[in-house]
XYZ file of C-alpha atoms in Angstrom:
184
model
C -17.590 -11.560 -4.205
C -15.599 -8.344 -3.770
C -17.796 -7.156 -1.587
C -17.659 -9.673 0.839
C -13.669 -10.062 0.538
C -13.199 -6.465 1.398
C -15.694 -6.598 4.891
C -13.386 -9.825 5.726
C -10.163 -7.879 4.738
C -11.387 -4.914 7.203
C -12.419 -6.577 9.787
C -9.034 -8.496 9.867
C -7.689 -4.587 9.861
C -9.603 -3.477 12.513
C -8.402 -6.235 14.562
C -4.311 -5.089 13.993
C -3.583 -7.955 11.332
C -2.166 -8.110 8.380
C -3.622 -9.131 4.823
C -2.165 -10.241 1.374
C -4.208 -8.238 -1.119
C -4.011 -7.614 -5.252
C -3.544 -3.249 -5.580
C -2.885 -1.008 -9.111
C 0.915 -2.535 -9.213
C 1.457 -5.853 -7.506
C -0.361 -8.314 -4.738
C 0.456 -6.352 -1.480
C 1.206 -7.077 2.264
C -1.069 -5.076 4.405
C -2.335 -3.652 7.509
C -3.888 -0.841 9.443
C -0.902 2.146 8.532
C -1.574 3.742 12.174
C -1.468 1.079 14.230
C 2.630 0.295 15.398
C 2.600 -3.403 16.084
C 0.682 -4.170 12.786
C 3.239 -2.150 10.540
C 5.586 -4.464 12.846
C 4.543 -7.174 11.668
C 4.702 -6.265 7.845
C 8.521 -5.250 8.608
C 9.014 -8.982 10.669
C 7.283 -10.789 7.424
C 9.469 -9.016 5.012
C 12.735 -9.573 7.093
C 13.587 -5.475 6.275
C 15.076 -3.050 8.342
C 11.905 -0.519 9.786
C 14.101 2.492 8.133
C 12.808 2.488 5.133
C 10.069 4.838 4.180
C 6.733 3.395 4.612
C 4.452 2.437 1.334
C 0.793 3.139 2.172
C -2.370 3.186 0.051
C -5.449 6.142 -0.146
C -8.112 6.001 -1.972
C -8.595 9.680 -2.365
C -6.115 12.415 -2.832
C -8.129 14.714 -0.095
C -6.545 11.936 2.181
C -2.866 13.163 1.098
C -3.344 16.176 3.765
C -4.264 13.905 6.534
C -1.160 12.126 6.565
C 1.669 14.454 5.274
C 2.370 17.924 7.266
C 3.424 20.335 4.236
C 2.265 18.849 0.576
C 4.129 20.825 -1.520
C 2.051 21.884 -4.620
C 3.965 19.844 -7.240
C 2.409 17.240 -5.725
C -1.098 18.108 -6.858
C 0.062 18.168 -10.397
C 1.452 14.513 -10.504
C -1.274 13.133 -8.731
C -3.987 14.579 -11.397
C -1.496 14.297 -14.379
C -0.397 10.885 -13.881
C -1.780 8.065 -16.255
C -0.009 4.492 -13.829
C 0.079 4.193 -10.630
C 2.668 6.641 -8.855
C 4.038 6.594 -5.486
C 5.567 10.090 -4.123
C 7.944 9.966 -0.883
C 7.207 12.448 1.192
C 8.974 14.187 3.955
C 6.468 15.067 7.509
C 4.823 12.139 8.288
C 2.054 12.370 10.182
C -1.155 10.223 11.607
C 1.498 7.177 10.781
C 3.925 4.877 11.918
C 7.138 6.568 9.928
C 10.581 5.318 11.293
C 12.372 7.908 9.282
C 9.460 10.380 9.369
C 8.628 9.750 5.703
C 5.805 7.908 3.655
C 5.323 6.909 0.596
C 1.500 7.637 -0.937
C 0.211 6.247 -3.315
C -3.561 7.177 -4.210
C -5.062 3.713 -6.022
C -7.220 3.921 -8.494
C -7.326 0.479 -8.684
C -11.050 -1.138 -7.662
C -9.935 -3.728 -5.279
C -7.412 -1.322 -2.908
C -9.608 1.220 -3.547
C -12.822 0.157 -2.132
C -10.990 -1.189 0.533
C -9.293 1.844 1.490
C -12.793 3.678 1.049
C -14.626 1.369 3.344
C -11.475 0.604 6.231
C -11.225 4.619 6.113
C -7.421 4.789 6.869
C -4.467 4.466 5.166
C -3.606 1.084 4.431
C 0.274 -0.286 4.610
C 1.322 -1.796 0.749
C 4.257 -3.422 0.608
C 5.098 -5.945 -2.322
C 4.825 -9.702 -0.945
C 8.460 -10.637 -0.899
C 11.081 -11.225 1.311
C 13.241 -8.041 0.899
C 15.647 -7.976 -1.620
C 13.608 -11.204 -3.270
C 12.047 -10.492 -6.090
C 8.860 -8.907 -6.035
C 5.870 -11.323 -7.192
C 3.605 -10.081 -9.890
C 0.773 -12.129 -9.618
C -0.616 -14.442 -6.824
C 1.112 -17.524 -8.146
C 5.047 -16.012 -7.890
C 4.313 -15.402 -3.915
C 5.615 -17.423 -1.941
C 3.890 -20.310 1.106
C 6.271 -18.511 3.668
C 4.344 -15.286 2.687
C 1.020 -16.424 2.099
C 1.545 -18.590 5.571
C 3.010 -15.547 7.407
C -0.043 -13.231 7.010
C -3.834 -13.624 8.883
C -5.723 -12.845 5.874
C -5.068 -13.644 1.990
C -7.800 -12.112 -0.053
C -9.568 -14.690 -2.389
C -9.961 -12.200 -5.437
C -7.946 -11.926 -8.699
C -5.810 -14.656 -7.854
C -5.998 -16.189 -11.107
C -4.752 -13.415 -13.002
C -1.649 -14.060 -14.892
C -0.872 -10.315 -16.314
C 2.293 -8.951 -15.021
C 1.397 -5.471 -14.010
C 4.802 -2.750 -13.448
C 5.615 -1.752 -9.814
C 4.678 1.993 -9.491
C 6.712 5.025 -10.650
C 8.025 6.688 -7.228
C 9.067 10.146 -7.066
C 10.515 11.351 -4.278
C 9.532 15.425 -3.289
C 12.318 17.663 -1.649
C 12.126 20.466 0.006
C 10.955 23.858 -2.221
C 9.070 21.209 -4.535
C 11.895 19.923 -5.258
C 11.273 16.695 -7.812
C 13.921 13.234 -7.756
C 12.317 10.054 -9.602
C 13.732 6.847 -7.683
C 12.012 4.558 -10.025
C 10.283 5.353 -13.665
């Protein structure tokens, strides 16, 4: 079943839409990280200003380089020391749409939103599945019709979960290495 609900959520991808997916933290609003009118979209369903700093999942940390000009070397040690999901803001952008020229990474080690970063072979948009300043939903059940309605694809599997899993830890990484945790 997984298998077959990650070629549907790619092909959706490849085609510039946007999905509602489970990750490592919470269910996630998704699409195709390069491609401008997609990550549109995501900011149009969320009703939130395009300033922010773009959340996007990898399924590798080789694919950190790809998408960030200078990773400072701090950021190799969180990634491999980290034990929950963690989301670093970086500064350099690049190979994505980045209003303010950052991103937010996140490398999943989650199976779902990992496979289907793996097999879509790009970065992948993850955005909690909220209106902004809502709260965010854990689980498939808190999220909304307007949400579920709003999006082209909304991936069949772990729906029925009922855990409440945390949001990830984001750090965000100055210049010179320089560490600030937004959220723990």
């Amino acid at each position: 079943m997984m298998k077959d609900e990650i070629k549907k959520a790619c092909e959706v991808l490849q085609k510039g839409g946007v999905i509602l997916y489970p990750t490592d933290t919470v269910w996630g609003i998704g699409c195709d990280a390069t491609n401008e009118e997609a990550v549109k979209r995501v900011f149009e369903i969320k009703q939130r200003a395009d300033s922010k700093a773009m959340l996007v999942l990898v399924d590798s940390p080789v694919k950190v380089d790809f998408y960030v000009q200078d990773v400072p070397s701090v950021a190799w040690d969180l990634i491999e020391m980290t034990t929950k999901p963690l989301t670093i803001i970086y500064d350099g952008a690049r190979n994505l749409i980045a209003a303010d020229g950052s991103v937010g990474i996140r490398v999943t080690s989650e199976e779902f939103s990992k496979q289907l970063c793996f097999r879509f072979r790009k970065a992948i948009v993850s955005t909690s599945a909220n209106i902004s300043g809502q709260p965010a939903p854990a689980v498939f059940s808190e999220i909304t019709e307007e949400i579920k309605q709003a999006v082209d694809y909304v991936v069949d599997y772990r729906r029925e979960e009922t855990g409440h899993p945390k949001p990830s830890s984001i750090v965000k990484l100055g210049k010179g290495g320089v560490v600030k945790i937004i959220r723990e």
